[in-house]
Structures are given as structure tokens and as C-alpha cells.
Amino acid sequence: MGTPNRLRQPGGPHRVVVVGGGFGGLQAVLKLRRLPVEVTLVDRRNFHLFQPLTYQVATGALSPGEIAYPLRAIFKRDRNVSVLMAEVDDFDLEAHELHLRPAAGVPTPSKIPYDTLLVSGGSRYSYFGHDEWSDHAAEVKSLESALTVRNRLLTAFEAAEWESDPDRRAAWLTFVVVGAGPTGVEMAGQIGELARDTLRADFRRIDPRKARILLVEVADRVLTTFPSSLSVKAKRSLEKLGVTVLTQRTVVGVDAEGVAIDDGGGEPDRIPSRTVIWAAGVTASGLATRLAELTGAESDRAGRVTVESDLTLPGHPEVFALGDMVRVRNAEGSPTVLPGVAPVAMQQGRYAAKVVGDRLRSRRTSPFRYRDKGNLATIGRGAAVADIKGFKLSGHIAWITWLVVHLWYLVGFQNRLLVLIRWTSSFVTHGRGARLITEPGAEDPGPVLRNPRPSSDA
């Protein structure tokens, strides 16, 4: 394994710049803070987002502040860690500089130097060449998009309550989730619970339990990364919540009025719907494409850049890339795509920090090896599936396992406590306390009296 020429700085500590405050970047900094290095964490947001629970924000089960934690608060006691709110504009690999641009209007330096660079840019959902669909099919990968979905879901029920035309009312009460991976399954299950449990007595003109929820998947079963026996159980649990699972179907059109679904048998079916949620396919961050261009590294159709077995880029041992945006060369030299889940990024972040520490001590580090701890997915109240070290769990025991794991990995004791209280309350009362329709940027003028009565001294 090569060692960067600028590993040690005679005039100061080794400078490590980490791009991305997600799971990979966060774990890297948590390990690096214990080393004699100067760390700068760069992110366009000022918080770490617990992405596996964004769908619960989208369905009103949790509030945004319960799954997000300020980055500065995490590292407030670590004097060797600085947080910089900015977006990456470009890389100058020869000069060892990261070029930046402002994020959210916050002034930022135009560039910062580094001795070691860790890039964890993540991924986003792919609309398979139809980015225009994103205007009508929102995803739940970010906090902002989760709030958009929450607004659309709750607005649909409000609109249906006062819609007199049966066809238009049916369109408002039809919800389409595209993609039956863990996020899609969890999202569809939560909408089912929202309609058939939480909202069942809230309206006077409609019965929310009659809402139509469709889960569309191009494969022949849901949760394709799970054993087929668990896929069958997950589908059964979804159907109990009123979800219709449509497998071996392809979405070929999305607009403001609905979706077109092709089953391969002729003309696509047109499904009127005012609420479409996208959870199908991912594409790597644009940072991966740029790093591939600068280093000559291979990349795949999803934009993932290929890194060496130690997560570094070819010819640049001082630059690490990790998480959803990379493929890793295995012992035979072939690129391997690891699951796009949080444990992969977390393990890679810790590994990259270990490599930095080993280099400072002039030690060698064995190649990265992912330790698969299993898969978890929740479908609804008391229903989940889990594949852990060969043990296939379902029902309540899988659901409790899912709860414990997610509480354990949440950042911040306060967030863990709040989420535990919120989940306990929801389980007992069948309620959801964050069912709010909000408009970003809108100001509340307070109560307004439209036709005030003239005062007696007018």
C-alpha cells in the first residue's frame, strides 16, 4: 500500500478533510478525533440525518428534529474537529485542495487544503432517465423531500374530504409507491397504517380505510435482497394493511394526474393518482463521477466510482471514497458493489480512519472487508422481517429487533429518548403527533378578521 508524500506536515498536524456528514463521514470523524490530526468536516447541511427513518417523518410518525442532530453539537468537545457548512465545487488532486461554494447563502472559503481527503457523497434516487418525473413522484431520501411527501399525503386526505366528484376523490385516495425495496415496503406499510388506523375516525365525508395503496415493483417479489420466504411474509403483512402489491410491473410514465404501468402484456395501464412516491433505484453522487474523471478510475452505470481494496482512488492513496458512491475491488481485482445500506458506509468510514491512523504510525492495514450483520425491514405495527446471520425472523420478534437496532444507531441520547417515547405513545394510542401540513417559507400572519365590525369610537 502506498503512502501519501504529504503524510506529515513539519509545520503542523496532519490535515484530514471529510466530505459528507452522513453515516460514513460521521463514523470516520468519530474515529479520527482521537488521532493527532486536524479534521474538517464539510457538509451542505448543518446536521446528520438518520436516513433510515425519513419515511416516518413523511408519514407523520416522527418529527424532523427527532431523526436529525446538529453536527457541531456532536463534536463540540473535540477541539481538533471543525465543521464547515459548504458544498463541494471541485477537487484539485495535484494541489491537495478542495474547492468550495456557499451552501444556503452561508459564506465559505473558496478552497481548503488537505493532506488526506475522505469523500462520502452518498447517492440519490434514479428516475431512469426521466428526471421530469421527480416533480410528481417525490422521494424520502432527504429531510426536505420527506416533508414534501408528508404534505402531499395529508393534503390528499384533506382534498378528498371535500371533493364531490367520485373519480377525482378516488384519485386523491390512491397512493402509488414505486419500488419494493426496504424503503418502499416500509413506506407503503406506513401509509396503510395511516389510512386504516390513525385517520380512520378523523373525517366525516370519506372513509380513509377505503384508500387504495399500490406498491409497484419490476422484480417478481418484494424485498429482493431478503430470502424469498421473508419476501412472502412481508407481502402477506402488506396485504393485511390494505396494500396491493404489483410485481413484474414497470412504471413508464408519471405526471400530476397519475402513473402509467406496463406489465409487458400490451398497452400500459393508466392509474389516476395525485400522490406518487419514488423508492426505486439509486445513482451515485456527482462527486463520484468527478473523481473518476480526475483519476481515471472505472465507474458503473449507476455512477459509482471504483476504489482499491483500501478504499483509495487509483494513483491517489491520500484520497478515500466510500459509501453508496463506490465499488470496491476484491482480492481478485474485480469491482464489487456492496449493499447501499448504512452499515456499509459506517464500516467503511471507520476503516478509512483506521488507515489514516496506521499510516501515521507507519503500519500496514489489511484490505477492507465488509461484515454483513443482516437485513431488517418493518412493514407496520408489530410486523417486520429480519435476516440476521442466517436467522430468518418475522412478526413481533423481528419488529422488536428492528426497534432496538434503530434506537441504538440514532445519534444523541435525547433523540433516542424522544423517539422511544414517540413510538411507545403511538403504539398505545394508535396516533401520530406530527401530522402537519406545512409550506416551507410561508409566514403565519395569525388570525385575521375579514369583516371587522366598526369600533364604537370610529
Coordinates of C-alpha atoms in Angstrom, one line a residue:
M1 CA 0.0 0.0 0.0
G2 CA 1.4 3.4 -1.0
T3 CA 1.7 6.3 1.4
P4 CA 1.0 9.9 0.5
N5 CA 4.0 12.1 0.0
R6 CA 2.5 14.8 2.3
L7 CA 1.6 12.4 5.1
R8 CA 3.4 14.5 7.8
Q9 CA 3.5 18.3 7.9
P10 CA 6.6 19.7 9.6
G11 CA 4.7 22.9 10.5
G12 CA 1.5 21.4 12.0
P13 CA -0.7 18.4 12.4
H14 CA -1.8 16.2 9.6
R15 CA -4.9 17.7 7.9
V16 CA -7.8 15.5 7.1
V17 CA -10.9 16.8 5.3
V18 CA -14.0 14.7 5.3
V19 CA -16.8 15.4 2.8
G20 CA -20.2 14.4 3.9
G21 CA -21.8 14.2 7.4
G22 CA -23.8 11.0 6.6
F23 CA -23.1 7.6 8.1
G24 CA -19.7 7.1 6.5
G25 CA -18.4 10.6 7.1
L26 CA -19.7 10.8 10.6
Q27 CA -18.1 7.4 11.6
A28 CA -14.8 8.5 10.1
V29 CA -14.7 11.7 12.1
L30 CA -15.7 10.0 15.3
K31 CA -12.6 7.8 14.9
L32 CA -10.3 10.5 13.6
R33 CA -11.0 12.8 16.5
R34 CA -8.9 10.5 18.7
L35 CA -5.9 10.9 16.5
P36 CA -3.2 13.6 16.4
V37 CA -4.8 15.1 13.3
E38 CA -6.8 18.3 12.4
V39 CA -10.2 17.3 11.0
T40 CA -12.5 19.5 8.9
L41 CA -16.0 18.1 8.2
V42 CA -17.6 19.6 5.1
D43 CA -21.4 19.2 4.5
R44 CA -24.1 21.3 2.8
R45 CA -26.3 20.7 5.8
N46 CA -25.5 21.5 9.4
F47 CA -27.0 18.2 10.7
H48 CA -26.5 14.5 10.5
L49 CA -29.7 12.8 9.2
F50 CA -30.7 9.3 10.3
Q51 CA -31.9 8.4 6.8
P52 CA -33.5 5.0 7.6
L53 CA -36.3 6.8 9.4
T54 CA -37.1 9.6 7.0
Y55 CA -40.1 7.7 5.8
Q56 CA -41.5 8.0 9.3
V57 CA -41.3 11.8 9.1
A58 CA -43.0 11.5 5.7
T59 CA -46.0 9.7 7.3
G60 CA -46.2 11.9 10.5
A61 CA -44.9 9.2 12.9
L62 CA -41.8 11.3 13.8
S63 CA -40.8 14.9 13.7
P64 CA -37.7 16.1 11.8
G65 CA -35.8 17.1 14.9
E66 CA -36.1 13.5 16.2
I67 CA -34.0 12.0 13.4
A68 CA -31.6 14.8 12.8
Y69 CA -28.7 16.0 15.1
P70 CA -26.5 19.1 14.7
L71 CA -23.0 18.2 13.5
R72 CA -21.5 20.9 15.7
A73 CA -23.2 19.5 18.8
I74 CA -21.7 16.1 18.1
F75 CA -18.2 17.4 18.0
K76 CA -18.4 20.4 20.4
R77 CA -15.9 18.9 22.8
D78 CA -13.4 17.8 20.1
R79 CA -11.1 20.8 19.7
N80 CA -9.4 19.2 16.7
V81 CA -12.6 18.9 14.7
S82 CA -14.1 21.8 12.7
V83 CA -17.4 21.8 10.9
L84 CA -17.8 23.8 7.6
M85 CA -21.2 24.3 6.0
A86 CA -20.4 24.4 2.3
E87 CA -20.8 22.5 -1.0
V88 CA -18.0 20.9 -2.9
D89 CA -17.4 22.7 -6.2
D90 CA -14.4 20.7 -7.4
F91 CA -11.2 18.8 -6.5
D92 CA -7.6 19.8 -7.2
L93 CA -5.9 16.5 -6.5
E94 CA -2.4 17.7 -7.5
A95 CA -2.5 20.7 -5.2
H96 CA -4.3 18.8 -2.5
E97 CA -7.1 21.3 -2.3
L98 CA -10.9 21.1 -2.1
H99 CA -12.8 23.9 -3.9
L100 CA -16.0 25.0 -2.3
R101 CA -19.1 27.1 -2.9
P102 CA -21.6 28.5 -0.4
A103 CA -24.5 26.4 0.9
A104 CA -27.7 28.1 1.9
G105 CA -26.1 31.5 1.5
V106 CA -23.5 30.9 4.2
P107 CA -20.1 32.5 3.3
T108 CA -17.3 29.9 2.9
P109 CA -13.7 29.8 1.9
S110 CA -13.2 29.2 -1.8
K111 CA -10.8 26.3 -1.1
I112 CA -9.2 24.4 1.8
P113 CA -6.0 22.3 1.8
Y114 CA -5.8 18.7 2.9
D115 CA -3.2 16.0 3.5
T116 CA -5.8 13.3 3.4
L117 CA -9.3 13.6 1.8
L118 CA -12.3 11.3 2.6
V119 CA -15.3 11.7 0.3
S120 CA -18.6 10.2 1.3
G121 CA -21.1 11.9 -1.0
G122 CA -23.8 9.3 -0.8
S123 CA -26.4 8.7 -3.6
R124 CA -29.8 9.8 -4.7
Y125 CA -32.8 8.0 -6.3
S126 CA -32.6 7.4 -10.0
Y127 CA -35.6 8.1 -12.3
F128 CA -34.0 6.1 -15.1
G129 CA -33.5 9.0 -17.4
H130 CA -36.8 10.6 -16.7
D131 CA -35.8 13.3 -14.2
E132 CA -39.0 15.2 -15.0
W133 CA -40.9 12.6 -13.1
S134 CA -39.4 13.9 -9.9
D135 CA -41.7 16.9 -10.0
H136 CA -44.7 14.5 -9.4
A137 CA -43.0 11.5 -7.7
A138 CA -41.2 12.7 -4.6
E139 CA -38.7 10.5 -2.7
V140 CA -37.9 10.3 1.0
K141 CA -34.1 10.2 1.0
S142 CA -33.7 13.7 2.4
L143 CA -35.4 15.6 5.2
E144 CA -36.8 18.2 2.8
S145 CA -38.2 15.6 0.5
A146 CA -39.7 13.7 3.4
L147 CA -41.6 16.8 4.5
T148 CA -42.8 17.3 0.9
V149 CA -44.2 13.8 0.9
R150 CA -45.9 14.4 4.3
N151 CA -47.6 17.5 2.9
R152 CA -48.8 15.6 -0.2
L153 CA -50.1 12.6 1.8
L154 CA -52.0 14.6 4.3
T155 CA -53.2 17.1 1.7
A156 CA -54.7 14.2 -0.3
F157 CA -57.0 13.2 2.5
E158 CA -58.0 16.8 3.1
A159 CA -58.8 17.3 -0.6
A160 CA -60.7 14.0 -0.8
E161 CA -62.9 15.1 2.2
W162 CA -64.5 17.9 0.2
E163 CA -64.3 16.5 -3.4
S164 CA -67.7 15.8 -4.7
D165 CA -66.7 14.1 -8.0
P166 CA -66.2 10.3 -7.3
D167 CA -63.5 9.9 -9.8
R168 CA -61.4 12.8 -8.6
R169 CA -62.0 11.7 -5.0
A170 CA -60.7 8.2 -5.9
A171 CA -57.6 9.7 -7.4
W172 CA -56.9 11.7 -4.2
L173 CA -57.3 8.5 -2.2
T174 CA -55.0 6.4 -4.5
F175 CA -51.3 6.3 -3.3
V176 CA -48.6 4.7 -5.5
V177 CA -45.2 3.7 -4.1
V178 CA -42.7 2.8 -6.8
G179 CA -40.0 0.3 -5.7
A180 CA -40.4 -2.6 -3.2
G181 CA -37.1 -2.5 -1.5
P182 CA -37.0 -1.8 2.2
T183 CA -37.9 1.9 1.9
G184 CA -40.8 1.2 -0.5
V185 CA -42.1 -1.6 1.7
E186 CA -41.8 0.5 4.8
M187 CA -43.4 3.5 3.1
A188 CA -46.4 1.5 1.8
G189 CA -46.9 -0.1 5.2
Q190 CA -46.9 3.2 7.0
I191 CA -49.4 4.7 4.5
G192 CA -51.6 1.6 5.1
E193 CA -51.4 2.2 8.9
L194 CA -52.1 5.9 8.5
A195 CA -55.2 5.3 6.4
R196 CA -56.7 2.3 8.2
D197 CA -55.7 3.1 11.8
T198 CA -54.6 6.6 12.6
L199 CA -57.1 8.5 10.4
R200 CA -60.0 6.2 10.4
A201 CA -62.2 8.4 12.6
D202 CA -60.8 11.9 11.7
F203 CA -63.0 12.6 8.6
R204 CA -66.8 12.9 8.1
R205 CA -67.3 12.6 4.4
I206 CA -64.7 10.0 3.5
D207 CA -63.6 6.7 5.0
P208 CA -59.8 6.7 4.9
R209 CA -59.8 2.9 5.2
K210 CA -61.0 2.8 1.6
A211 CA -57.8 4.4 0.4
R212 CA -56.1 2.4 -2.4
I213 CA -52.3 1.8 -1.8
L214 CA -50.3 0.3 -4.7
L215 CA -46.7 -0.9 -4.3
V216 CA -45.1 -1.3 -7.8
E217 CA -42.0 -3.5 -8.3
V218 CA -40.3 -4.5 -11.5
A219 CA -38.9 -7.8 -9.9
D220 CA -41.0 -10.8 -9.2
R221 CA -41.2 -10.2 -5.4
V222 CA -40.8 -7.6 -2.8
L223 CA -37.5 -7.2 -0.8
T224 CA -35.3 -9.0 -3.3
T225 CA -32.3 -8.7 -1.0
F226 CA -34.1 -10.9 1.6
P227 CA -34.7 -14.6 1.4
S228 CA -37.8 -15.5 -0.6
S229 CA -39.6 -16.9 2.4
L230 CA -39.3 -13.5 4.1
S231 CA -40.5 -11.8 1.0
V232 CA -43.7 -13.9 1.1
K233 CA -44.3 -13.0 4.7
A234 CA -43.6 -9.3 4.0
K235 CA -46.1 -9.3 1.2
R236 CA -48.7 -11.0 3.4
S237 CA -48.2 -8.3 6.1
L238 CA -48.6 -5.6 3.5
E239 CA -51.8 -7.1 2.2
K240 CA -53.2 -7.1 5.7
L241 CA -52.7 -3.4 5.8
G242 CA -54.6 -2.9 2.5
V243 CA -51.6 -2.6 0.3
T244 CA -51.9 -4.1 -3.3
V245 CA -48.5 -5.4 -4.4
L246 CA -47.9 -5.3 -8.2
T247 CA -44.8 -7.2 -9.1
Q248 CA -43.2 -7.6 -12.5
R249 CA -44.6 -4.1 -13.4
T250 CA -42.6 -1.2 -14.8
V251 CA -43.6 2.4 -14.4
V252 CA -43.4 4.1 -17.8
G253 CA -44.9 7.4 -17.1
V254 CA -45.6 9.8 -14.2
D255 CA -47.4 13.1 -14.2
A256 CA -49.6 15.3 -12.0
E257 CA -52.7 13.1 -12.7
G258 CA -51.2 9.6 -12.2
V259 CA -48.9 6.9 -13.4
A260 CA -48.7 4.6 -16.4
I261 CA -47.7 1.0 -15.5
D262 CA -46.6 -1.6 -18.1
D263 CA -47.0 -5.3 -17.3
G264 CA -45.5 -6.4 -20.6
G265 CA -48.8 -7.5 -22.0
G266 CA -49.8 -4.6 -24.2
E267 CA -50.9 -1.1 -23.6
P268 CA -49.8 0.4 -20.2
D269 CA -52.4 0.7 -17.5
R270 CA -53.2 4.2 -16.5
I271 CA -53.8 4.7 -12.8
P272 CA -55.2 8.1 -11.6
S273 CA -53.3 9.2 -8.5
R274 CA -52.4 12.5 -7.0
T275 CA -49.7 11.1 -4.7
V276 CA -46.8 9.1 -6.1
I277 CA -43.7 8.2 -4.0
W278 CA -40.5 7.1 -5.6
A279 CA -38.2 4.5 -4.0
A280 CA -36.7 2.7 -7.0
G281 CA -33.1 2.6 -8.0
V282 CA -30.2 4.9 -7.0
T283 CA -27.5 6.8 -8.7
A284 CA -24.2 7.9 -7.1
S285 CA -23.4 11.4 -6.1
G286 CA -21.9 13.6 -8.8
L287 CA -18.8 13.7 -6.8
A288 CA -18.1 10.1 -7.7
T289 CA -18.2 11.0 -11.4
R290 CA -15.8 13.9 -10.9
L291 CA -13.3 11.8 -9.0
A292 CA -13.5 9.1 -11.7
E293 CA -12.7 11.7 -14.4
L294 CA -9.8 13.1 -12.4
T295 CA -8.2 9.8 -11.5
G296 CA -9.1 7.6 -14.5
A297 CA -10.9 5.2 -12.2
E298 CA -13.6 3.0 -13.6
S299 CA -17.3 3.7 -12.9
D300 CA -20.5 1.8 -13.5
R301 CA -23.9 2.7 -15.0
A302 CA -25.1 4.0 -11.6
G303 CA -22.1 6.4 -11.4
R304 CA -20.3 4.6 -8.7
V305 CA -16.5 5.1 -8.8
T306 CA -14.2 2.0 -8.4
V307 CA -11.8 2.3 -5.4
E308 CA -9.0 0.0 -4.4
S309 CA -9.3 -2.6 -1.7
D310 CA -8.2 0.1 0.9
L311 CA -10.9 2.5 -0.4
T312 CA -8.4 4.8 -2.1
L313 CA -8.5 6.1 -5.6
P314 CA -6.0 4.8 -8.2
G315 CA -2.8 6.8 -8.1
H316 CA -4.0 8.9 -5.1
P317 CA -3.5 7.0 -1.9
E318 CA -4.3 10.2 0.0
V319 CA -7.9 10.3 -1.3
F320 CA -10.5 7.9 0.1
A321 CA -14.1 7.4 -1.3
L322 CA -16.7 5.4 0.5
G323 CA -20.4 4.6 0.9
D324 CA -23.1 4.4 -1.8
M325 CA -20.9 6.2 -4.3
V326 CA -18.2 3.5 -4.7
R327 CA -17.5 -0.1 -5.8
V328 CA -14.6 -1.8 -4.0
R329 CA -12.1 -4.1 -5.7
N330 CA -12.0 -7.5 -4.1
A331 CA -9.0 -9.8 -3.6
E332 CA -9.3 -10.9 -7.3
G333 CA -9.3 -7.3 -8.5
S334 CA -12.9 -7.3 -9.6
P335 CA -15.2 -4.4 -8.6
T336 CA -17.8 -5.4 -6.0
V337 CA -21.0 -3.5 -5.4
L338 CA -21.8 -3.7 -1.7
P339 CA -25.4 -3.1 -0.4
G340 CA -26.4 0.5 -0.3
V341 CA -27.2 0.4 3.5
A342 CA -25.9 2.4 6.5
P343 CA -23.8 -0.4 8.0
V344 CA -21.6 -0.5 4.8
A345 CA -20.9 3.2 4.9
M346 CA -20.3 3.1 8.7
Q347 CA -17.8 0.3 8.4
Q348 CA -16.0 2.0 5.6
G349 CA -15.8 5.3 7.5
R350 CA -14.3 3.5 10.5
Y351 CA -11.9 1.6 8.2
A352 CA -10.7 4.8 6.4
A353 CA -10.0 6.4 9.8
K354 CA -8.0 3.3 10.8
V355 CA -5.9 3.5 7.7
V356 CA -5.0 7.1 8.5
G357 CA -4.0 6.2 12.0
D358 CA -2.0 3.2 10.8
R359 CA -0.2 5.4 8.3
L360 CA 0.7 7.9 11.0
R361 CA 2.2 5.1 12.9
S362 CA 3.9 3.6 9.8
R363 CA 1.8 0.5 10.0
R364 CA 0.2 -1.5 7.2
T365 CA -3.6 -2.1 7.0
S366 CA -5.3 -5.2 5.6
P367 CA -7.8 -4.6 2.8
F368 CA -11.4 -3.5 3.7
R369 CA -13.8 -6.3 4.4
Y370 CA -17.5 -5.8 4.9
R371 CA -19.1 -7.8 7.7
D372 CA -22.7 -8.3 6.9
K373 CA -24.8 -8.1 10.0
G374 CA -28.1 -8.8 8.3
N375 CA -31.1 -7.0 6.8
L376 CA -34.1 -5.6 8.6
A377 CA -37.4 -4.1 7.3
T378 CA -40.6 -3.1 9.1
I379 CA -43.9 -3.4 7.5
G380 CA -46.2 -2.0 10.2
R381 CA -47.4 -2.2 13.7
G382 CA -45.8 -5.4 15.2
A383 CA -44.8 -6.6 11.7
A384 CA -41.3 -6.8 10.4
V385 CA -38.8 -9.2 8.7
A386 CA -35.2 -9.8 9.6
D387 CA -32.4 -11.8 8.1
I388 CA -29.6 -11.9 10.7
K389 CA -26.6 -14.2 10.4
G390 CA -28.8 -16.9 8.7
F391 CA -31.6 -16.5 11.2
K392 CA -34.9 -15.6 9.5
L393 CA -37.3 -13.7 11.8
S394 CA -40.7 -12.3 11.2
G395 CA -43.6 -10.9 13.2
H396 CA -43.2 -9.3 16.6
I397 CA -39.7 -10.6 17.4
A398 CA -38.4 -9.1 14.1
W399 CA -40.3 -5.9 14.9
I400 CA -38.7 -5.6 18.3
T401 CA -35.3 -6.3 16.8
W402 CA -35.9 -3.5 14.3
L403 CA -36.9 -1.1 17.0
V404 CA -33.8 -1.8 19.2
V405 CA -31.4 -1.6 16.3
H406 CA -32.7 1.7 15.1
L407 CA -32.8 3.2 18.5
W408 CA -29.2 2.0 19.1
Y409 CA -27.8 3.7 16.0
L410 CA -29.7 7.0 16.4
V411 CA -27.3 9.9 17.2
G412 CA -27.8 11.6 20.5
F413 CA -29.3 10.4 23.8
Q414 CA -32.1 13.0 23.6
N415 CA -33.2 11.7 20.1
R416 CA -33.2 8.1 21.3
L417 CA -35.3 9.1 24.3
L418 CA -37.7 11.2 22.2
V419 CA -38.2 8.5 19.5
L420 CA -38.7 5.8 22.2
I421 CA -41.4 7.9 23.8
R422 CA -43.0 8.8 20.5
W423 CA -43.0 5.1 19.4
T424 CA -44.4 4.0 22.7
S425 CA -47.1 6.6 22.6
S426 CA -48.1 5.7 19.0
F427 CA -48.3 2.0 19.9
V428 CA -50.6 2.6 22.8
T429 CA -52.8 5.4 21.3
H430 CA -52.6 4.5 17.6
G431 CA -51.8 8.2 17.0
R432 CA -49.2 10.2 15.1
G433 CA -48.3 13.5 16.6
A434 CA -46.6 15.1 13.5
R435 CA -49.5 15.1 11.1
L436 CA -48.8 18.7 10.0
I437 CA -49.2 20.2 6.5
T438 CA -46.6 23.0 6.2
E439 CA -45.4 25.2 3.5
P440 CA -41.7 26.0 3.6
G441 CA -41.0 29.7 3.7
A442 CA -44.6 30.6 4.4
E443 CA -45.3 33.1 7.2
D444 CA -48.2 32.8 9.6
P445 CA -50.0 36.1 9.8
G446 CA -52.0 34.9 12.8
P447 CA -55.8 35.1 13.0
V448 CA -57.4 37.6 10.5
L449 CA -60.8 39.1 10.9
R450 CA -62.0 39.5 7.3
N451 CA -65.0 41.8 8.0
P452 CA -64.3 43.5 11.3
R453 CA -67.2 45.4 12.9
P454 CA -66.6 49.1 13.3
S455 CA -65.5 50.1 16.7
S456 CA -67.8 52.3 18.8
D457 CA -65.5 55.3 18.5
A458 CA -65.0 55.1 14.8

